[in-house]
Amino acid sequence: MEAENRTGASHFLLLGLSDDPILQPLLFALFLAMYLITVFGNLLIIAAASSDSHLHTPMYFFLSNLSFIDICLTSSTVPKMLVNIQTQDKGISYIQCLTQVYFFNIFLGMDNFLLTVMAYDRFVAICYPLKYTVIMNRQLCGLLLLVSWIIMFWVSLIHILLLKQLIFSTGTEIPHFFCELSEMLKVASSDSLINNIFLYVMTALFGVFSVTGILFSLLLISSILRMSSSVSRYKAFSTCGSHLCVVSLFYGTGFAVYLSSSATLSTQSSTVASVMYTVVTPMLNPFIYSLRNNEVKGATARLFSRAASCHPWIIDL
């Protein structure tokens, strides 16, 4: 393949999950269904939290933002994959690939920060219930969210600027279903040492935040065991258990991709792990956070009741 310069109008080939033509319709139907469930489920969480005054708390403020980020994270990868399957065209332009890397990294990092902030929110709510509203005030919640966005905008931009310094060959094959940064560094024709160093340093730093979040969750469990009220214990377990489940699924598969070497993790295994944290986890989050949460279920029921009263034809259907 002929090497392109850094500013050339090159393109890449996304190999996807499988080359088997028999599996293509099945993969299209499966990922389309998961994408629609992700969008609908997370939009439902956002609508329920914003429309019900009982859910106007820091916990549901961050949960709504997490739902929004999950929609964006999935939308940055799945639609392009569906188009490629439908058109039987694996190509993606150089600009499209860089754009996908940029926004994917932003939303992935925001997921990381929000899960950590939510762990801290639960820590304060359970360990310091009398000071909860004072500590987790609107100003602090907004500041935490704003700082997270600013950090990820700049980190992702630096990734792109470093990526633009690399040379790729025309028609370079990326063994993935989207332009993932780690995979692009592997197929670069020029030296990507600086890119890899920056990638691993940022992953390690963000990992500190994630580990801190997990430790906060563990502290919550120890606090739960000291609770005397069974009602309070059940309520705490319903929120902390859900959060621990999401944290384990998200970070477990994410670290498997970014911190495992090629000797310990094959390309196929890496792709499967990527599917877990880019598609499956965002799809499951609304169910995980709402199945054992009576407040969310109640708000959702009231939301549907209001919708039915405003549109009586829904009931007739």
Short mmCIF file of C-alpha atoms in Angstrom, two decimals:
data_model
loop_
_atom_site.label_atom_id
_atom_site.label_comp_id
_atom_site.label_asym_id
_atom_site.label_seq_id
_atom_site.Cartn_x
_atom_site.Cartn_y
_atom_site.Cartn_z
CA MET A 1 0.00 0.00 0.00
CA GLU A 2 1.23 3.49 -0.85
CA ALA A 3 1.98 5.67 2.14
CA GLU A 4 0.05 8.93 2.43
CA ASN A 5 1.37 12.11 4.02
CA ARG A 6 -0.15 13.52 7.20
CA THR A 7 -2.56 15.80 5.36
CA GLY A 8 -3.51 13.49 2.50
CA ALA A 9 -7.10 12.50 1.83
CA SER A 10 -6.54 8.94 2.97
CA HIS A 11 -9.16 6.48 4.03
CA PHE A 12 -9.38 3.39 6.21
CA LEU A 13 -11.19 0.08 6.04
CA LEU A 14 -13.12 -1.02 9.12
CA LEU A 15 -13.07 -4.81 9.11
CA GLY A 16 -16.00 -5.01 11.52
CA LEU A 17 -16.97 -7.97 13.65
CA SER A 18 -17.18 -10.62 10.92
CA ASP A 19 -16.59 -11.12 7.20
CA ASP A 20 -19.17 -13.89 6.98
CA PRO A 21 -21.96 -12.66 4.65
CA ILE A 22 -24.46 -14.92 6.43
CA LEU A 23 -23.84 -13.14 9.73
CA GLN A 24 -24.16 -9.61 8.33
CA PRO A 25 -28.00 -9.42 8.48
CA LEU A 26 -27.94 -10.91 11.98
CA LEU A 27 -25.32 -8.41 13.17
CA PHE A 28 -27.28 -5.55 11.60
CA ALA A 29 -30.53 -6.59 13.31
CA LEU A 30 -28.80 -7.24 16.65
CA PHE A 31 -26.93 -3.94 16.82
CA LEU A 32 -29.89 -1.95 15.49
CA ALA A 33 -32.08 -3.45 18.24
CA MET A 34 -29.45 -2.75 20.91
CA TYR A 35 -28.99 0.81 19.65
CA LEU A 36 -32.74 1.54 19.70
CA ILE A 37 -33.08 0.04 23.18
CA THR A 38 -30.13 2.15 24.36
CA VAL A 39 -31.58 5.38 23.00
CA PHE A 40 -35.13 4.72 24.18
CA GLY A 41 -34.11 3.43 27.63
CA ASN A 42 -31.77 6.31 28.38
CA LEU A 43 -34.19 8.91 27.01
CA LEU A 44 -36.80 7.44 29.33
CA ILE A 45 -34.47 7.90 32.32
CA ILE A 46 -33.81 11.52 31.30
CA ALA A 47 -37.51 12.26 30.80
CA ALA A 48 -38.51 10.65 34.10
CA ALA A 49 -35.80 12.45 36.08
CA SER A 50 -36.51 15.86 34.53
CA SER A 51 -40.33 15.67 34.76
CA ASP A 52 -40.66 14.39 38.33
CA SER A 53 -39.86 16.84 41.14
CA HIS A 54 -39.05 13.94 43.50
CA LEU A 55 -36.03 13.12 41.32
CA HIS A 56 -34.56 16.62 41.27
CA THR A 57 -31.62 15.53 43.39
CA PRO A 58 -27.86 15.29 42.70
CA MET A 59 -28.08 11.52 42.25
CA TYR A 60 -30.59 11.75 39.41
CA PHE A 61 -28.91 14.83 37.99
CA PHE A 62 -25.78 12.76 37.43
CA LEU A 63 -27.82 9.75 36.31
CA SER A 64 -29.55 11.86 33.66
CA ASN A 65 -26.20 13.13 32.43
CA LEU A 66 -24.87 9.56 32.38
CA SER A 67 -27.85 8.53 30.25
CA PHE A 68 -27.18 11.41 27.85
CA ILE A 69 -23.49 10.47 27.61
CA ASP A 70 -24.39 6.81 27.00
CA ILE A 71 -26.61 7.81 24.08
CA CYS A 72 -23.80 9.93 22.63
CA LEU A 73 -21.19 7.20 23.22
CA THR A 74 -23.22 4.60 21.36
CA SER A 75 -24.20 7.06 18.63
CA SER A 76 -20.55 7.80 17.91
CA THR A 77 -19.90 4.21 16.78
CA VAL A 78 -22.99 2.10 16.06
CA PRO A 79 -24.72 4.15 13.30
CA LYS A 80 -21.59 4.13 11.13
CA MET A 81 -21.23 0.38 11.63
CA LEU A 82 -24.87 -0.16 10.63
CA VAL A 83 -24.38 1.95 7.49
CA ASN A 84 -21.27 -0.04 6.58
CA ILE A 85 -23.12 -3.34 7.00
CA GLN A 86 -26.15 -2.15 5.03
CA THR A 87 -24.11 -0.72 2.14
CA GLN A 88 -21.48 -3.47 2.30
CA ASP A 89 -18.86 -0.73 2.28
CA LYS A 90 -16.14 -0.92 4.93
CA GLY A 91 -14.58 2.42 4.06
CA ILE A 92 -14.33 5.45 6.34
CA SER A 93 -12.56 8.67 5.42
CA TYR A 94 -9.57 10.03 7.32
CA ILE A 95 -11.57 13.02 8.63
CA GLN A 96 -14.50 10.83 9.66
CA CYS A 97 -12.15 8.52 11.51
CA LEU A 98 -10.47 11.34 13.42
CA THR A 99 -13.88 12.82 14.26
CA GLN A 100 -15.06 9.47 15.56
CA VAL A 101 -11.94 9.09 17.71
CA TYR A 102 -12.35 12.60 19.11
CA PHE A 103 -15.98 12.32 20.18
CA PHE A 104 -15.68 8.70 21.29
CA ASN A 105 -12.82 9.60 23.65
CA ILE A 106 -14.79 12.54 25.04
CA PHE A 107 -17.87 10.49 25.82
CA LEU A 108 -15.85 7.53 27.12
CA GLY A 109 -13.96 9.83 29.48
CA MET A 110 -17.19 11.49 30.59
CA ASP A 111 -18.58 8.06 31.44
CA ASN A 112 -15.49 7.50 33.57
CA PHE A 113 -15.86 10.80 35.45
CA LEU A 114 -19.61 10.49 35.96
CA LEU A 115 -19.36 6.99 37.41
CA THR A 116 -16.72 8.24 39.83
CA VAL A 117 -18.74 11.33 40.80
CA MET A 118 -21.84 9.17 41.31
CA ALA A 119 -19.87 6.94 43.67
CA TYR A 120 -18.85 10.01 45.67
CA ASP A 121 -22.47 11.21 45.68
CA ARG A 122 -23.64 7.89 47.17
CA PHE A 123 -20.82 8.02 49.72
CA VAL A 124 -21.96 11.44 50.96
CA ALA A 125 -25.66 10.51 50.87
CA ILE A 126 -25.25 7.40 53.02
CA CYS A 127 -22.38 8.35 55.31
CA TYR A 128 -23.35 12.01 55.84
CA PRO A 129 -27.13 12.14 55.23
CA LEU A 130 -27.67 15.27 57.34
CA LYS A 131 -25.04 17.23 55.40
CA TYR A 132 -25.89 15.76 52.00
CA THR A 133 -27.79 18.74 50.58
CA VAL A 134 -25.15 21.14 51.89
CA ILE A 135 -22.19 19.23 50.44
CA MET A 136 -23.79 18.17 47.15
CA ASN A 137 -25.24 21.57 46.30
CA ARG A 138 -26.12 22.75 42.80
CA GLN A 139 -22.92 24.74 42.43
CA LEU A 140 -20.71 21.76 43.23
CA CYS A 141 -22.68 19.41 40.95
CA GLY A 142 -22.47 21.85 38.07
CA LEU A 143 -18.78 22.48 38.70
CA LEU A 144 -17.95 18.77 38.75
CA LEU A 145 -19.78 18.29 35.46
CA LEU A 146 -18.17 21.34 33.83
CA VAL A 147 -14.65 20.39 34.90
CA SER A 148 -15.18 16.86 33.55
CA TRP A 149 -16.23 18.23 30.14
CA ILE A 150 -13.28 20.65 29.99
CA ILE A 151 -10.75 17.94 30.89
CA MET A 152 -12.08 15.53 28.27
CA PHE A 153 -12.29 18.17 25.54
CA TRP A 154 -8.60 18.96 25.99
CA VAL A 155 -7.38 15.38 26.49
CA SER A 156 -9.25 14.20 23.40
CA LEU A 157 -7.95 17.17 21.40
CA ILE A 158 -4.36 16.33 22.36
CA HIS A 159 -4.96 12.74 21.22
CA ILE A 160 -6.13 14.03 17.84
CA LEU A 161 -3.22 16.46 17.44
CA LEU A 162 -0.76 13.65 18.19
CA LEU A 163 -2.64 11.31 15.86
CA LYS A 164 -2.39 13.82 13.00
CA GLN A 165 1.40 13.61 13.24
CA LEU A 166 1.34 9.92 12.28
CA ILE A 167 1.51 8.54 8.75
CA PHE A 168 -1.00 5.96 7.54
CA SER A 169 -1.12 3.99 4.32
CA THR A 170 -4.00 4.36 1.90
CA GLY A 171 -6.65 1.76 2.60
CA THR A 172 -5.20 0.78 5.98
CA GLU A 173 -7.27 -1.99 7.54
CA ILE A 174 -8.46 -1.44 11.11
CA PRO A 175 -9.48 -4.75 12.73
CA HIS A 176 -12.42 -3.18 14.54
CA PHE A 177 -15.98 -1.96 13.94
CA PHE A 178 -15.03 1.67 14.65
CA CYS A 179 -11.93 3.87 14.78
CA GLU A 180 -10.60 3.08 18.22
CA LEU A 181 -7.48 4.98 19.20
CA SER A 182 -5.46 2.00 20.39
CA GLU A 183 -6.17 0.10 17.16
CA MET A 184 -5.22 3.09 15.00
CA LEU A 185 -1.87 3.36 16.76
CA LYS A 186 -1.17 -0.28 15.95
CA VAL A 187 -1.69 0.18 12.21
CA ALA A 188 0.24 3.47 11.87
CA SER A 189 3.14 3.43 9.42
CA SER A 190 5.24 5.81 11.52
CA ASP A 191 6.51 5.64 15.08
CA SER A 192 3.67 6.04 17.60
CA LEU A 193 5.71 5.88 20.81
CA ILE A 194 4.65 9.33 22.04
CA ASN A 195 1.01 8.54 21.28
CA ASN A 196 1.18 5.29 23.21
CA ILE A 197 2.88 6.94 26.17
CA PHE A 198 0.22 9.65 26.34
CA LEU A 199 -2.56 7.06 25.94
CA TYR A 200 -1.28 4.85 28.75
CA VAL A 201 -0.54 7.79 31.06
CA MET A 202 -4.07 9.19 30.61
CA THR A 203 -5.60 5.74 31.05
CA ALA A 204 -3.61 5.23 34.24
CA LEU A 205 -4.58 8.66 35.61
CA PHE A 206 -8.25 8.12 34.83
CA GLY A 207 -7.91 4.66 36.34
CA VAL A 208 -6.97 6.30 39.64
CA PHE A 209 -10.29 8.13 39.59
CA SER A 210 -12.15 4.92 38.80
CA VAL A 211 -10.39 2.98 41.55
CA THR A 212 -11.22 5.82 43.93
CA GLY A 213 -14.84 5.52 42.93
CA ILE A 214 -14.80 1.80 43.58
CA LEU A 215 -13.19 2.37 46.97
CA PHE A 216 -15.92 4.88 47.80
CA SER A 217 -18.47 2.21 46.93
CA LEU A 218 -16.72 -0.25 49.22
CA LEU A 219 -16.86 2.32 52.00
CA LEU A 220 -20.58 2.58 51.35
CA ILE A 221 -20.98 -1.14 51.90
CA SER A 222 -19.19 -0.95 55.25
CA SER A 223 -21.47 1.93 56.20
CA ILE A 224 -24.52 -0.04 55.13
CA LEU A 225 -23.60 -2.87 57.49
CA ARG A 226 -23.73 -0.44 60.41
CA MET A 227 -27.22 0.76 59.58
CA SER A 228 -29.91 -0.26 62.01
CA SER A 229 -32.91 0.38 59.79
CA SER A 230 -33.74 -2.41 57.33
CA VAL A 231 -35.54 0.09 55.10
CA SER A 232 -32.45 2.29 54.87
CA ARG A 233 -30.27 -0.76 54.31
CA TYR A 234 -32.44 -1.96 51.42
CA LYS A 235 -32.56 1.51 49.84
CA ALA A 236 -28.79 1.86 50.06
CA PHE A 237 -28.18 -1.59 48.64
CA SER A 238 -30.56 -0.90 45.75
CA THR A 239 -28.51 2.13 44.62
CA CYS A 240 -25.01 0.98 45.58
CA GLY A 241 -25.49 -2.51 44.18
CA SER A 242 -26.59 -1.09 40.84
CA HIS A 243 -23.65 1.28 40.73
CA LEU A 244 -21.13 -1.43 41.60
CA CYS A 245 -22.57 -3.60 38.83
CA VAL A 246 -22.18 -0.84 36.23
CA VAL A 247 -18.69 0.09 37.48
CA SER A 248 -17.49 -3.52 37.30
CA LEU A 249 -18.87 -4.05 33.80
CA PHE A 250 -17.60 -0.75 32.40
CA TYR A 251 -14.11 -0.67 33.91
CA GLY A 252 -13.50 -4.39 33.63
CA THR A 253 -14.02 -4.46 29.88
CA GLY A 254 -12.46 -1.03 29.34
CA PHE A 255 -9.21 -1.88 31.08
CA ALA A 256 -9.13 -5.20 29.23
CA VAL A 257 -8.82 -3.21 26.00
CA TYR A 258 -6.50 -0.36 27.02
CA LEU A 259 -4.18 -2.01 29.54
CA SER A 260 -3.73 -5.48 28.06
CA SER A 261 -0.93 -6.17 25.64
CA SER A 262 -1.43 -7.90 22.32
CA ALA A 263 0.21 -10.99 23.78
CA THR A 264 -2.49 -11.41 26.38
CA LEU A 265 -5.50 -10.13 24.44
CA SER A 266 -6.25 -11.11 20.84
CA THR A 267 -7.83 -8.71 18.36
CA GLN A 268 -11.10 -10.66 18.47
CA SER A 269 -11.18 -10.59 22.27
CA SER A 270 -10.42 -6.88 22.25
CA THR A 271 -13.30 -6.26 19.84
CA VAL A 272 -15.70 -8.23 22.01
CA ALA A 273 -14.59 -6.30 25.08
CA SER A 274 -15.14 -3.05 23.18
CA VAL A 275 -18.66 -4.12 22.29
CA MET A 276 -19.32 -4.68 25.99
CA TYR A 277 -18.40 -1.19 27.18
CA THR A 278 -19.48 0.76 24.07
CA VAL A 279 -22.80 -0.94 23.32
CA VAL A 280 -23.90 -3.44 25.97
CA THR A 281 -23.16 -1.36 29.07
CA PRO A 282 -24.98 1.78 27.84
CA MET A 283 -27.93 -0.44 26.90
CA LEU A 284 -28.07 -2.12 30.31
CA ASN A 285 -27.56 1.01 32.43
CA PRO A 286 -31.24 2.14 32.39
CA PHE A 287 -32.37 -1.33 33.43
CA ILE A 288 -29.68 -1.74 36.10
CA TYR A 289 -30.40 1.63 37.70
CA SER A 290 -34.20 1.34 37.55
CA LEU A 291 -35.11 -2.31 38.22
CA ARG A 292 -34.43 -2.05 41.97
CA ASN A 293 -35.16 1.65 42.25
CA ASN A 294 -38.75 2.32 43.23
CA GLU A 295 -38.33 6.08 42.75
CA VAL A 296 -37.38 5.68 39.10
CA LYS A 297 -40.12 3.11 38.49
CA GLY A 298 -42.66 5.38 40.12
CA ALA A 299 -41.52 8.41 38.11
CA THR A 300 -41.66 6.36 34.90
CA ALA A 301 -45.18 5.18 35.69
CA ARG A 302 -46.30 8.76 36.36
CA LEU A 303 -44.66 9.87 33.12
CA PHE A 304 -46.62 7.30 31.14
CA SER A 305 -49.81 8.22 33.00
CA ARG A 306 -49.40 11.88 32.05
CA ALA A 307 -48.65 10.93 28.46
CA ALA A 308 -51.75 8.74 28.35
CA SER A 309 -53.94 11.48 29.80
CA CYS A 310 -52.64 13.99 27.25
CA HIS A 311 -53.05 11.52 24.40
CA PRO A 312 -56.07 9.28 25.10
CA TRP A 313 -55.53 7.44 21.81
CA ILE A 314 -52.51 5.73 23.42
CA ILE A 315 -54.86 3.84 25.71
CA ASP A 316 -57.06 2.83 22.78
CA LEU A 317 -54.03 1.33 21.05
#
